[in-house]
Structures are given as structure tokens and as C-alpha cells.
mmCIF file of C-alpha atoms in Angstrom:
data_model
loop_
_atom_site.group_PDB
_atom_site.id
_atom_site.type_symbol
_atom_site.label_atom_id
_atom_site.label_comp_id
_atom_site.label_asym_id
_atom_site.label_seq_id
_atom_site.Cartn_x
_atom_site.Cartn_y
_atom_site.Cartn_z
ATOM 1 C CA MET N 15 -22.225 9.001 -2.409
ATOM 2 C CA PRO N 16 -19.877 11.615 -3.868
ATOM 3 C CA ALA N 17 -16.663 10.189 -5.160
ATOM 4 C CA HIS N 18 -14.587 12.117 -2.669
ATOM 5 C CA ASP N 19 -16.533 10.583 0.214
ATOM 6 C CA ALA N 20 -15.493 7.092 -0.769
ATOM 7 C CA VAL N 21 -13.347 5.446 1.854
ATOM 8 C CA PRO N 22 -9.929 5.169 0.301
ATOM 9 C CA GLU N 23 -7.771 2.163 0.836
ATOM 10 C CA PRO N 24 -4.520 3.029 2.582
ATOM 11 C CA GLU N 25 -1.447 2.045 0.678
ATOM 12 C CA THR N 26 2.222 2.276 1.229
ATOM 13 C CA ALA N 27 3.913 4.580 -1.213
ATOM 14 C CA ALA N 28 6.098 2.490 -3.447
ATOM 15 C CA SER N 29 9.471 3.400 -4.809
ATOM 16 C CA SER N 30 12.012 1.746 -6.991
ATOM 17 C CA GLU N 31 15.055 2.094 -4.793
ATOM 18 C CA ALA N 32 15.570 -1.571 -4.201
ATOM 19 C CA ALA N 33 16.087 -2.213 -7.883
ATOM 20 C CA THR N 34 18.465 0.623 -8.595
ATOM 21 C CA SER N 35 20.572 1.384 -5.545
ATOM 22 C CA PRO N 36 24.218 0.558 -6.083
ATOM 23 C CA ASP N 37 24.726 -0.374 -2.462
ATOM 24 C CA PRO N 38 22.122 -2.710 -0.995
ATOM 25 C CA HIS N 39 23.787 -2.428 2.407
ATOM 26 C CA GLN N 40 22.675 1.196 2.544
ATOM 27 C CA GLN N 41 19.059 0.277 1.940
ATOM 28 C CA PRO N 42 16.978 1.212 4.895
ATOM 29 C CA VAL N 43 14.091 -0.319 6.677
ATOM 30 C CA ARG N 44 12.238 2.802 5.627
ATOM 31 C CA GLU N 45 9.242 4.293 7.314
ATOM 32 C CA ARG N 46 7.325 5.034 4.162
ATOM 33 C CA PRO N 47 4.458 7.485 4.209
ATOM 34 C CA THR N 48 0.951 6.169 4.036
ATOM 35 C CA ARG N 49 -0.956 7.031 0.888
ATOM 36 C CA GLU N 50 -4.708 7.254 0.416
ATOM 37 C CA GLN N 51 -6.006 7.672 -3.092
ATOM 38 C CA THR N 52 -9.416 9.026 -3.969
ATOM 39 C CA THR N 53 -10.993 11.261 -6.589
ATOM 40 C CA LEU N 54 -12.546 14.690 -6.605
ATOM 41 C CA PRO N 55 -16.177 15.080 -7.741
ATOM 42 C CA ASP N 56 -15.033 16.054 -11.252
ATOM 43 C CA GLY N 57 -12.882 12.939 -11.560
ATOM 44 C CA ARG N 58 -9.479 14.434 -10.842
ATOM 45 C CA ARG N 59 -7.113 12.342 -8.740
ATOM 46 C CA LEU N 60 -6.495 13.254 -5.118
ATOM 47 C CA THR N 61 -3.920 11.571 -2.889
ATOM 48 C CA PHE N 62 -3.309 12.142 0.805
ATOM 49 C CA TYR N 63 0.067 11.417 2.342
ATOM 50 C CA ALA N 64 0.779 11.050 6.027
ATOM 51 C CA THR N 65 3.806 10.261 8.075
ATOM 52 C CA ALA N 66 3.990 6.525 8.594
ATOM 53 C CA THR N 67 3.506 5.211 12.081
ATOM 54 C CA PRO N 68 6.693 3.395 13.064
ATOM 55 C CA PRO N 69 6.155 -0.348 13.146
ATOM 56 C CA ALA N 70 5.799 -1.938 16.571
ATOM 57 C CA THR N 71 9.049 -3.214 17.943
ATOM 58 C CA VAL N 72 9.212 -6.943 18.449
ATOM 59 C CA PRO N 73 11.072 -7.693 21.666
ATOM 60 C CA MET A 30 -7.108 24.989 -25.473
ATOM 61 C CA SER A 31 -3.646 23.569 -24.886
ATOM 62 C CA GLU A 32 -1.091 22.901 -27.545
ATOM 63 C CA ARG A 33 2.650 22.735 -27.938
ATOM 64 C CA ARG A 34 4.405 24.563 -30.731
ATOM 65 C CA PHE A 35 7.922 23.786 -31.883
ATOM 66 C CA ASP A 36 10.150 26.751 -32.669
ATOM 67 C CA PRO A 37 12.452 25.577 -35.466
ATOM 68 C CA THR A 38 14.764 28.549 -34.935
ATOM 69 C CA THR A 39 15.624 27.484 -31.389
ATOM 70 C CA ALA A 40 14.626 23.802 -31.527
ATOM 71 C CA THR A 41 12.457 24.163 -28.430
ATOM 72 C CA TRP A 42 8.832 23.469 -27.635
ATOM 73 C CA VAL A 43 6.559 26.139 -26.116
ATOM 74 C CA THR A 44 3.304 25.149 -24.428
ATOM 75 C CA PHE A 45 0.220 27.338 -24.811
ATOM 76 C CA ALA A 46 -2.678 26.943 -22.378
ATOM 77 C CA ASP A 47 -4.999 29.917 -22.713
ATOM 78 C CA HIS A 48 -7.577 28.425 -20.316
ATOM 79 C CA ARG A 49 -5.110 29.171 -17.499
ATOM 80 C CA GLN A 50 -5.824 32.895 -17.855
ATOM 81 C CA GLY A 51 -8.970 32.294 -15.806
ATOM 82 C CA ARG A 52 -7.311 30.486 -12.898
ATOM 83 C CA THR A 53 -7.793 31.602 -9.313
ATOM 84 C CA PHE A 54 -5.585 34.609 -8.578
ATOM 85 C CA LEU A 55 -4.591 35.627 -5.035
ATOM 86 C CA PRO A 56 -7.971 34.910 -3.404
ATOM 87 C CA ALA A 57 -8.891 36.018 0.110
ATOM 88 C CA GLN A 58 -8.130 33.413 2.768
ATOM 89 C CA GLU A 59 -11.803 32.484 3.200
ATOM 90 C CA GLU A 60 -11.923 31.660 -0.510
ATOM 91 C CA CYS A 61 -8.645 29.739 -0.625
ATOM 92 C CA PRO A 62 -9.149 26.589 -2.748
ATOM 93 C CA LEU A 63 -6.234 24.803 -1.052
ATOM 94 C CA CYS A 64 -7.585 25.062 2.497
ATOM 95 C CA PRO A 65 -9.356 21.997 3.866
ATOM 96 C CA THR A 66 -13.115 21.904 3.404
ATOM 97 C CA ARG A 67 -14.610 23.056 6.721
ATOM 98 C CA PRO A 68 -18.022 21.994 8.035
ATOM 99 C CA GLY A 69 -20.578 24.387 6.571
ATOM 100 C CA GLY A 70 -17.952 26.017 4.393
ATOM 101 C CA PRO A 71 -17.498 25.938 0.634
ATOM 102 C CA LEU A 72 -16.157 22.793 -0.994
ATOM 103 C CA THR A 73 -12.471 23.343 -1.658
ATOM 104 C CA GLU A 74 -10.012 21.273 -3.650
ATOM 105 C CA VAL A 75 -9.244 19.254 -0.496
ATOM 106 C CA PRO A 76 -12.474 17.744 0.875
ATOM 107 C CA ARG A 77 -11.098 16.757 4.262
ATOM 108 C CA GLU A 78 -10.928 18.711 7.509
ATOM 109 C CA ALA A 79 -7.311 17.878 8.294
ATOM 110 C CA PHE A 80 -4.380 16.435 6.402
ATOM 111 C CA GLU A 81 -0.599 16.461 6.260
ATOM 112 C CA ILE A 82 0.116 16.593 2.510
ATOM 113 C CA ALA A 83 -2.432 16.400 -0.325
ATOM 114 C CA VAL A 84 -1.684 15.974 -4.034
ATOM 115 C CA PHE A 85 -4.279 16.462 -6.766
ATOM 116 C CA ASP A 86 -4.547 17.099 -10.491
ATOM 117 C CA ASN A 87 -4.417 20.822 -11.237
ATOM 118 C CA ARG A 88 -7.824 22.212 -12.204
ATOM 119 C CA PHE A 89 -6.052 24.408 -14.774
ATOM 120 C CA PRO A 90 -3.335 22.160 -16.208
ATOM 121 C CA ALA A 91 -0.892 23.335 -18.841
ATOM 122 C CA LEU A 92 -0.224 19.682 -19.679
ATOM 123 C CA SER A 93 -2.906 16.993 -19.708
ATOM 124 C CA PRO A 94 -3.053 13.236 -20.353
ATOM 125 C CA THR A 95 -6.145 13.875 -22.473
ATOM 126 C CA ALA A 96 -4.717 16.670 -24.593
ATOM 127 C CA PRO A 97 -6.823 16.334 -27.745
ATOM 128 C CA GLN A 98 -4.719 17.677 -30.555
ATOM 129 C CA ASP A 99 -2.981 15.473 -33.103
ATOM 130 C CA PRO A 100 0.482 16.440 -34.287
ATOM 131 C CA ALA A 101 0.411 18.722 -37.327
ATOM 132 C CA SER A 102 2.815 20.709 -39.459
ATOM 133 C CA ASP A 103 2.558 23.964 -41.388
ATOM 134 C CA GLY A 104 5.615 24.910 -43.392
ATOM 135 C CA PRO A 105 8.532 25.054 -40.939
ATOM 136 C CA TYR A 106 6.244 24.733 -37.942
ATOM 137 C CA LEU A 107 5.125 21.766 -35.860
ATOM 138 C CA THR A 108 2.333 21.607 -33.321
ATOM 139 C CA GLY A 109 1.541 18.788 -30.949
ATOM 140 C CA PRO A 110 -0.674 17.839 -28.036
ATOM 141 C CA ALA A 111 0.213 19.343 -24.671
ATOM 142 C CA HIS A 112 0.498 15.871 -23.204
ATOM 143 C CA GLY A 113 1.544 15.420 -19.589
ATOM 144 C CA ARG A 114 0.367 15.969 -16.039
ATOM 145 C CA CYS A 115 0.245 18.962 -13.715
ATOM 146 C CA GLU A 116 -0.280 18.253 -10.037
ATOM 147 C CA VAL A 117 -0.655 20.503 -7.016
ATOM 148 C CA VAL A 118 1.117 19.474 -3.799
ATOM 149 C CA VAL A 119 -0.446 21.102 -0.725
ATOM 150 C CA TYR A 120 2.112 21.073 2.074
ATOM 151 C CA SER A 121 -0.247 21.615 4.997
ATOM 152 C CA ASP A 122 -3.818 22.301 6.046
ATOM 153 C CA GLN A 123 -2.566 25.533 7.663
ATOM 154 C CA HIS A 124 -3.125 28.489 5.333
ATOM 155 C CA ASP A 125 -0.615 30.899 6.857
ATOM 156 C CA SER A 126 2.331 28.565 7.102
ATOM 157 C CA THR A 127 5.361 28.171 4.837
ATOM 158 C CA LEU A 128 7.573 25.229 4.037
ATOM 159 C CA THR A 129 10.171 26.735 6.370
ATOM 160 C CA ASP A 130 7.660 27.011 9.229
ATOM 161 C CA LEU A 131 6.424 23.465 8.720
ATOM 162 C CA GLY A 132 9.775 22.126 9.826
ATOM 163 C CA ARG A 133 12.074 19.258 9.124
ATOM 164 C CA GLU A 134 9.654 16.358 9.676
ATOM 165 C CA ARG A 135 7.115 17.760 7.204
ATOM 166 C CA ILE A 136 9.910 18.420 4.700
ATOM 167 C CA LYS A 137 10.999 14.793 5.140
ATOM 168 C CA LEU A 138 7.484 13.730 4.274
ATOM 169 C CA LEU A 139 7.505 16.085 1.285
ATOM 170 C CA VAL A 140 10.718 14.495 -0.001
ATOM 171 C CA ASP A 141 9.002 11.093 0.227
ATOM 172 C CA VAL A 142 5.997 12.522 -1.627
ATOM 173 C CA TRP A 143 8.276 13.835 -4.384
ATOM 174 C CA ALA A 144 9.778 10.349 -4.668
ATOM 175 C CA ASP A 145 6.365 8.737 -4.932
ATOM 176 C CA ARG A 146 5.065 11.184 -7.540
ATOM 177 C CA TYR A 147 8.251 10.564 -9.568
ATOM 178 C CA ASP A 148 7.395 6.851 -9.571
ATOM 179 C CA VAL A 149 3.680 7.302 -10.253
ATOM 180 C CA LEU A 150 3.930 9.932 -12.984
ATOM 181 C CA GLY A 151 7.096 8.546 -14.529
ATOM 182 C CA ALA A 152 5.338 5.222 -15.095
ATOM 183 C CA GLU A 153 2.541 6.840 -17.134
ATOM 184 C CA PRO A 154 2.633 6.524 -20.937
ATOM 185 C CA GLY A 155 4.364 9.326 -22.776
ATOM 186 C CA ILE A 156 6.022 10.905 -19.740
ATOM 187 C CA SER A 157 9.728 11.666 -20.087
ATOM 188 C CA TYR A 158 10.556 13.990 -17.215
ATOM 189 C CA VAL A 159 9.008 14.559 -13.783
ATOM 190 C CA MET A 160 9.903 17.773 -11.982
ATOM 191 C CA PRO A 161 8.607 18.779 -8.528
ATOM 192 C CA PHE A 162 8.912 22.515 -7.970
ATOM 193 C CA GLU A 163 7.694 25.395 -5.854
ATOM 194 C CA ASN A 164 7.177 29.048 -6.692
ATOM 195 C CA LYS A 165 7.247 30.989 -3.442
ATOM 196 C CA GLY A 166 6.221 34.626 -3.334
ATOM 197 C CA GLU A 167 4.169 36.859 -5.575
ATOM 198 C CA ILE A 168 7.360 38.190 -7.098
ATOM 199 C CA VAL A 169 7.986 34.825 -8.767
ATOM 200 C CA GLY A 170 4.379 34.462 -9.855
ATOM 201 C CA VAL A 171 2.634 32.598 -7.080
ATOM 202 C CA THR A 172 -1.163 32.880 -7.405
ATOM 203 C CA LEU A 173 -2.198 31.164 -4.147
ATOM 204 C CA HIS A 174 -0.607 31.942 -0.781
ATOM 205 C CA HIS A 175 -1.483 28.625 0.854
ATOM 206 C CA PRO A 176 1.823 26.681 1.171
ATOM 207 C CA HIS A 177 2.066 24.443 -1.862
ATOM 208 C CA GLY A 178 4.234 23.295 -4.706
ATOM 209 C CA GLN A 179 3.589 21.520 -7.978
ATOM 210 C CA VAL A 180 4.766 18.565 -10.021
ATOM 211 C CA TYR A 181 4.924 18.747 -13.802
ATOM 212 C CA ALA A 182 5.262 15.583 -15.862
ATOM 213 C CA TYR A 183 6.581 16.552 -19.302
ATOM 214 C CA PRO A 184 6.292 14.666 -22.591
ATOM 215 C CA ASP A 185 9.980 15.302 -23.282
ATOM 216 C CA VAL A 186 13.088 16.298 -21.362
ATOM 217 C CA PRO A 187 12.707 20.087 -20.936
ATOM 218 C CA PRO A 188 15.425 22.418 -22.250
ATOM 219 C CA ARG A 189 17.312 23.194 -19.036
ATOM 220 C CA ALA A 190 17.418 19.559 -17.961
ATOM 221 C CA ALA A 191 18.425 18.512 -21.470
ATOM 222 C CA SER A 192 21.221 21.073 -21.499
ATOM 223 C CA LYS A 193 22.524 19.883 -18.130
ATOM 224 C CA LEU A 194 22.345 16.239 -19.179
ATOM 225 C CA ALA A 195 24.234 17.027 -22.397
ATOM 226 C CA ALA A 196 26.953 18.744 -20.349
ATOM 227 C CA ALA A 197 27.072 15.776 -17.985
ATOM 228 C CA ARG A 198 27.414 13.406 -20.934
ATOM 229 C CA ARG A 199 30.321 15.411 -22.371
ATOM 230 C CA TYR A 200 32.035 15.472 -18.972
ATOM 231 C CA HIS A 201 31.513 11.734 -18.542
ATOM 232 C CA ASP A 202 32.931 11.053 -22.017
ATOM 233 C CA VAL A 203 36.111 12.938 -21.128
ATOM 234 C CA HIS A 204 36.610 12.008 -17.469
ATOM 235 C CA GLY A 205 34.630 8.798 -17.086
ATOM 236 C CA ARG A 206 32.782 10.139 -14.045
ATOM 237 C CA CYS A 207 29.544 11.897 -13.142
ATOM 238 C CA VAL A 208 30.107 15.658 -13.166
ATOM 239 C CA HIS A 209 27.793 16.148 -10.188
ATOM 240 C CA CYS A 210 29.697 13.575 -8.125
ATOM 241 C CA ASP A 211 32.914 15.485 -8.847
ATOM 242 C CA VAL A 212 31.304 18.876 -8.133
ATOM 243 C CA VAL A 213 29.808 17.779 -4.818
ATOM 244 C CA ALA A 214 33.082 16.190 -3.696
ATOM 245 C CA HIS A 215 35.061 19.286 -4.738
ATOM 246 C CA GLU A 216 32.674 21.695 -3.041
ATOM 247 C CA SER A 217 32.778 19.723 0.193
ATOM 248 C CA LYS A 218 36.580 19.574 0.157
ATOM 249 C CA ASP A 219 37.015 23.248 -0.766
ATOM 250 C CA GLY A 220 34.333 24.490 1.590
ATOM 251 C CA THR A 221 34.224 28.130 0.526
ATOM 252 C CA ARG A 222 30.871 27.827 -1.228
ATOM 253 C CA VAL A 223 29.343 25.311 1.174
ATOM 254 C CA VAL A 224 26.311 26.550 3.085
ATOM 255 C CA ALA A 225 25.811 23.384 5.143
ATOM 256 C CA GLU A 226 26.625 19.697 4.848
ATOM 257 C CA THR A 227 25.844 16.363 6.428
ATOM 258 C CA ASP A 228 27.281 12.876 6.133
ATOM 259 C CA HIS A 229 25.206 12.186 3.025
ATOM 260 C CA ALA A 230 24.497 15.519 1.298
ATOM 261 C CA VAL A 231 25.919 18.978 0.635
ATOM 262 C CA ALA A 232 24.232 22.381 0.182
ATOM 263 C CA PHE A 233 26.353 24.884 -1.715
ATOM 264 C CA VAL A 234 26.239 28.006 -3.847
ATOM 265 C CA PRO A 235 27.227 26.850 -7.353
ATOM 266 C CA PHE A 236 30.688 27.917 -8.571
ATOM 267 C CA ALA A 237 29.059 29.777 -11.483
ATOM 268 C CA ALA A 238 25.694 30.597 -9.899
ATOM 269 C CA ARG A 239 23.264 32.464 -12.160
ATOM 270 C CA TYR A 240 21.500 34.184 -9.266
ATOM 271 C CA PRO A 241 23.256 35.722 -6.223
ATOM 272 C CA TYR A 242 21.866 33.410 -3.554
ATOM 273 C CA GLU A 243 21.193 30.345 -5.662
ATOM 274 C CA VAL A 244 21.778 27.109 -3.720
ATOM 275 C CA GLN A 245 22.054 23.526 -4.846
ATOM 276 C CA ILE A 246 21.543 20.547 -2.532
ATOM 277 C CA ALA A 247 22.746 17.134 -3.672
ATOM 278 C CA PRO A 248 23.585 13.753 -2.193
ATOM 279 C CA ARG A 249 27.272 12.886 -2.044
ATOM 280 C CA ARG A 250 26.672 9.435 -3.502
ATOM 281 C CA HIS A 251 25.759 9.024 -7.155
ATOM 282 C CA CYS A 252 22.017 8.864 -6.884
ATOM 283 C CA PRO A 253 19.977 9.397 -10.095
ATOM 284 C CA HIS A 254 16.585 10.003 -8.468
ATOM 285 C CA LEU A 255 14.820 10.097 -5.118
ATOM 286 C CA GLY A 256 13.644 6.522 -5.409
ATOM 287 C CA ASP A 257 17.295 5.541 -5.404
ATOM 288 C CA ALA A 258 18.090 7.531 -2.253
ATOM 289 C CA THR A 259 18.375 5.788 1.081
ATOM 290 C CA ALA A 260 16.281 6.886 4.030
ATOM 291 C CA GLN A 261 19.297 8.642 5.521
ATOM 292 C CA GLU A 262 20.032 10.453 2.256
ATOM 293 C CA ARG A 263 16.435 11.663 2.049
ATOM 294 C CA ALA A 264 16.553 12.762 5.667
ATOM 295 C CA ASP A 265 19.781 14.650 5.033
ATOM 296 C CA LEU A 266 18.320 16.357 1.952
ATOM 297 C CA ALA A 267 15.320 17.414 4.043
ATOM 298 C CA GLU A 268 17.542 18.674 6.860
ATOM 299 C CA LEU A 269 19.682 20.738 4.501
ATOM 300 C CA LEU A 270 16.661 22.110 2.676
ATOM 301 C CA HIS A 271 15.155 23.227 5.958
ATOM 302 C CA ARG A 272 18.409 24.840 7.110
ATOM 303 C CA VAL A 273 18.870 26.677 3.803
ATOM 304 C CA LEU A 274 15.276 27.970 3.858
ATOM 305 C CA GLU A 275 15.734 29.201 7.427
ATOM 306 C CA SER A 276 18.936 30.954 6.395
ATOM 307 C CA TYR A 277 17.140 32.552 3.438
ATOM 308 C CA ASP A 278 14.511 34.068 5.726
ATOM 309 C CA ARG A 279 17.227 35.565 7.943
ATOM 310 C CA LEU A 280 19.271 36.904 5.025
ATOM 311 C CA PHE A 281 17.230 40.059 4.531
ATOM 312 C CA ASP A 282 14.848 39.656 7.505
ATOM 313 C CA MET A 283 11.997 38.776 5.167
ATOM 314 C CA ARG A 284 10.356 35.654 3.795
ATOM 315 C CA LEU A 285 12.621 35.292 0.817
ATOM 316 C CA PRO A 286 10.810 34.375 -2.412
ATOM 317 C CA TYR A 287 12.380 31.608 -4.479
ATOM 318 C CA VAL A 288 11.880 29.044 -7.203
ATOM 319 C CA LEU A 289 12.719 25.530 -6.039
ATOM 320 C CA ALA A 290 13.054 22.573 -8.410
ATOM 321 C CA VAL A 291 14.062 18.935 -8.036
ATOM 322 C CA GLN A 292 16.115 17.661 -10.979
ATOM 323 C CA GLN A 293 16.261 13.890 -11.442
ATOM 324 C CA GLN A 294 16.827 11.204 -14.051
ATOM 325 C CA PRO A 295 14.477 11.345 -17.051
ATOM 326 C CA THR A 296 11.793 8.676 -16.921
ATOM 327 C CA CYS A 297 11.933 7.853 -20.630
ATOM 328 C CA PRO A 298 14.286 5.106 -21.797
ATOM 329 C CA GLY A 299 17.838 6.271 -22.377
ATOM 330 C CA PRO A 300 21.409 6.117 -21.133
ATOM 331 C CA TRP A 301 20.705 8.346 -18.166
ATOM 332 C CA ALA A 302 21.784 6.447 -15.077
ATOM 333 C CA ASP A 303 25.511 7.251 -15.151
ATOM 334 C CA ILE A 304 25.042 10.988 -15.754
ATOM 335 C CA SER A 305 21.851 11.806 -13.809
ATOM 336 C CA HIS A 306 22.493 12.954 -10.255
ATOM 337 C CA LEU A 307 19.557 14.051 -8.135
ATOM 338 C CA HIS A 308 19.798 17.679 -6.999
ATOM 339 C CA ILE A 309 17.547 20.362 -5.593
ATOM 340 C CA GLU A 310 17.982 23.848 -7.067
ATOM 341 C CA ILE A 311 16.736 26.875 -5.138
ATOM 342 C CA THR A 312 16.819 30.220 -6.904
ATOM 343 C CA PRO A 313 15.807 33.385 -5.043
ATOM 344 C CA PRO A 314 15.431 36.412 -7.337
ATOM 345 C CA HIS A 315 16.641 38.969 -4.765
ATOM 346 C CA ARG A 316 20.165 40.397 -4.745
ATOM 347 C CA THR A 317 19.441 42.747 -1.827
ATOM 348 C CA ALA A 318 16.418 43.211 0.411
ATOM 349 C CA ASP A 319 14.830 45.582 -2.097
ATOM 350 C CA LYS A 320 16.557 44.809 -5.387
ATOM 351 C CA LEU A 321 15.930 41.948 -7.761
ATOM 352 C CA LYS A 322 18.159 40.171 -10.197
ATOM 353 C CA TYR A 323 16.316 40.736 -13.461
ATOM 354 C CA LEU A 324 16.717 38.775 -16.638
ATOM 355 C CA ALA A 325 17.758 41.763 -18.726
ATOM 356 C CA GLY A 326 19.515 42.209 -22.071
ATOM 357 C CA SER A 327 22.473 39.901 -21.577
ATOM 358 C CA GLU A 328 20.557 37.208 -19.717
ATOM 359 C CA LEU A 329 17.327 37.187 -21.719
ATOM 360 C CA ALA A 330 18.597 38.075 -25.174
ATOM 361 C CA ALA A 331 22.023 36.453 -25.085
ATOM 362 C CA GLY A 332 21.479 33.790 -22.461
ATOM 363 C CA ALA A 333 24.676 35.038 -20.800
ATOM 364 C CA PHE A 334 24.278 35.612 -17.062
ATOM 365 C CA LEU A 335 26.112 38.410 -15.246
ATOM 366 C CA GLY A 336 26.661 37.987 -11.509
ATOM 367 C CA ASP A 337 26.339 40.709 -8.875
ATOM 368 C CA VAL A 338 27.510 38.736 -5.855
ATOM 369 C CA LEU A 339 30.416 36.316 -5.798
ATOM 370 C CA PRO A 340 29.253 32.808 -4.844
ATOM 371 C CA GLU A 341 31.862 32.636 -2.062
ATOM 372 C CA VAL A 342 30.464 35.839 -0.531
ATOM 373 C CA ALA A 343 26.884 34.597 -0.857
ATOM 374 C CA ALA A 344 27.742 31.254 0.761
ATOM 375 C CA LYS A 345 29.441 32.984 3.691
ATOM 376 C CA ALA A 346 26.401 35.222 4.208
ATOM 377 C CA LEU A 347 24.088 32.210 4.217
ATOM 378 C CA ARG A 348 26.387 30.218 6.536
ATOM 379 C CA GLU A 349 26.407 33.067 9.024
ATOM 380 C CA ARG A 350 22.629 32.897 9.220
ATOM 381 C CA LEU A 351 22.346 29.194 9.912
ATOM 382 C CA THR A 352 21.066 28.047 13.267
#
């Protein structure tokens, strides 16, 4: 199976904001984009980003 | 072959990458390497039929994590490996679109992508500075029309960023504050150079802009990099970027070419946090619909820019074209 056909594992794009923001009260419950990492046939990295689906609201 | 050479007369590094001479140059749409791979069609760089944003290692990188050359010296000269990363950021699977056309939600996603690539590339060994950028328009050297930008991860802090950080350090030493925080607050209060603003960010023509319709977008709060920005700050940056790009396209009734760059805190260790202030710089080369601002004698040879349009006049023109 070509490398680029491999089923990538969705991830949530990480960031370091929680550690560095001067005002934790401004920190959001952020809808982070989804990230899928795979590789091209020649080994180069390829990452797809998509708008995150908002989490279901708990009544 | 890629290598970096240090010019001892200017104390700057220049990167040579002669393999890039053979890179794809303005291909026909059916041969576009950034379009999604279609059933029965040629394999492109993006082997998926549909996507929002795709990021991949450039096939023709100027900087590479596997740059082979060891450092060497010859008399006054130094050479070193062209270490780093060059990534392509494809904004859409639609070939004929532009960042402006893609709209605010896609630009919001792009801002999140920039933040993620800053984290990913900045964590790699030997990377000191991560800069997302876009060249739009053949006149600024674009070689593929499909809407896309790039991210370069440099092995050192590049000259313009280093110069700005040195100025910010001097300002901080004298005033005890971040120069960008003071500039953004002053611009918002004064208003004459503001193009648009929100609760969390301001878009303005710099007081001493180098190019006539240059615009800078920055958060109001001291925010060294995108990972430090709140969701609302990122959304405001995206909103202002979209509004400025729309205004650009109305300025001369044409799709205005530009160079866009995101300046953030260096990723190498150092006393950066109090002087680094995230900002987006957009630099269109046009001064009228059919005239360009060239880097001529004074600019190129002396490094001394001469302005053709007062920043206050440029800001007013851009404001008048906002929706």
C-alpha cells in the first residue's frame, strides 16, 4: 500500500498557549482544527487540516 | 546543492539552492501540482480528492533538515549547511480561488495552521525562527497560481526579524515596555493610520511604511506568538486580514499582489518574550494601478526607503474601500 494511502490518525493540533498566556482567564475553550498526518510516496510529510466540529453541547 | 555562505562584509548569511532552478514554473491548470489528485488524473502533491488546508514539505526546498554540508571556512569566508525546513501550505482544493475569496472562516483555519506549524517546526532541532508567508501574484515571484503560502523554518533569526528585535530591545531598555504594544495602542488612539480594528487587534499602515499600501495587523495585548493568542484574538486577526485583503482588491479594481509574512517570537532560547509581539505584515508592491514601488538606488544600495504616498493617505484610501 502506498504510504499516502495509509489511514492517518486524526489528531488535535496542539499549541503552547496554556503555558505562556499572561491571562488564563482569556484562555478559550478553543475549537482546534483536526490534523491528519501522513507521508507522500517519496517520504515527505503531508498534513491535512480541517475545521473542527464543535463539541456536542451537554444539556 | 544547498549551502549557506556568510558575507563578512555585511555579517549576513545567504542561502544558495541551485536545484530550485528546475522547479515547476507557472504550469497550466491541468498540470497544477497543488490541485487535489483526481480519479484517473496525474498524481499531484496532494493525493486526496478534497481537503480544506494541506501542508507538505516543499519538493524543492531551499532549507532542509538533511542538508549535507559541514561548516567550513576559507580565508574570510564561512560556509554552512542550509539547515531548516520549507513547507507549502495549500489554502484550498479550488485552483482558481484566492485567500480573499476563501473568506473569513478559512482564514481562521489558516491562522490556526500557522500556529500549529510554529509549534511543530519550532520544536525541531536547530530551528531558530519560523515564518509563515505568502507571495501573491507573478509580480512578486509566484510560480504556482493555486492559492497557497509557505512556511520557512530558519536555522537562525533572519536579518529583518533580527533588526526589528534589536530595535525592540533598545526601546524596552529605555522605556521598559514592548515597542509594538506602544505602537498598537498609539495607532488605535490616533486613528489616522488605522485601516480597521476590533476589540482585540488593529490593522494599520505603519507610521514609517516602506511601501505605499503596507499594512500591519497586530493584537492589542502583548502576545509573542500565535500559540499565545486566545481564540478571540486569532479570530480578530483573521477578520482583519480578510477585511484588509478585500480592501486591497478594491483599491485599484484588481487582485492586488502582495507579500504577506507572520512575524513571531524566535523559537531558539533567548530573552525574547518581553520584546516579541506577533504581527502580520502585508506589503503590496503597487503604488498605483500600473506603477510599482521598485527597490532602486536609495532603497537597494543605501537601504534608505523613500515614500511616494503618505501613510495617512494610504490608510484613508483603504478604509474607504472596506465593506
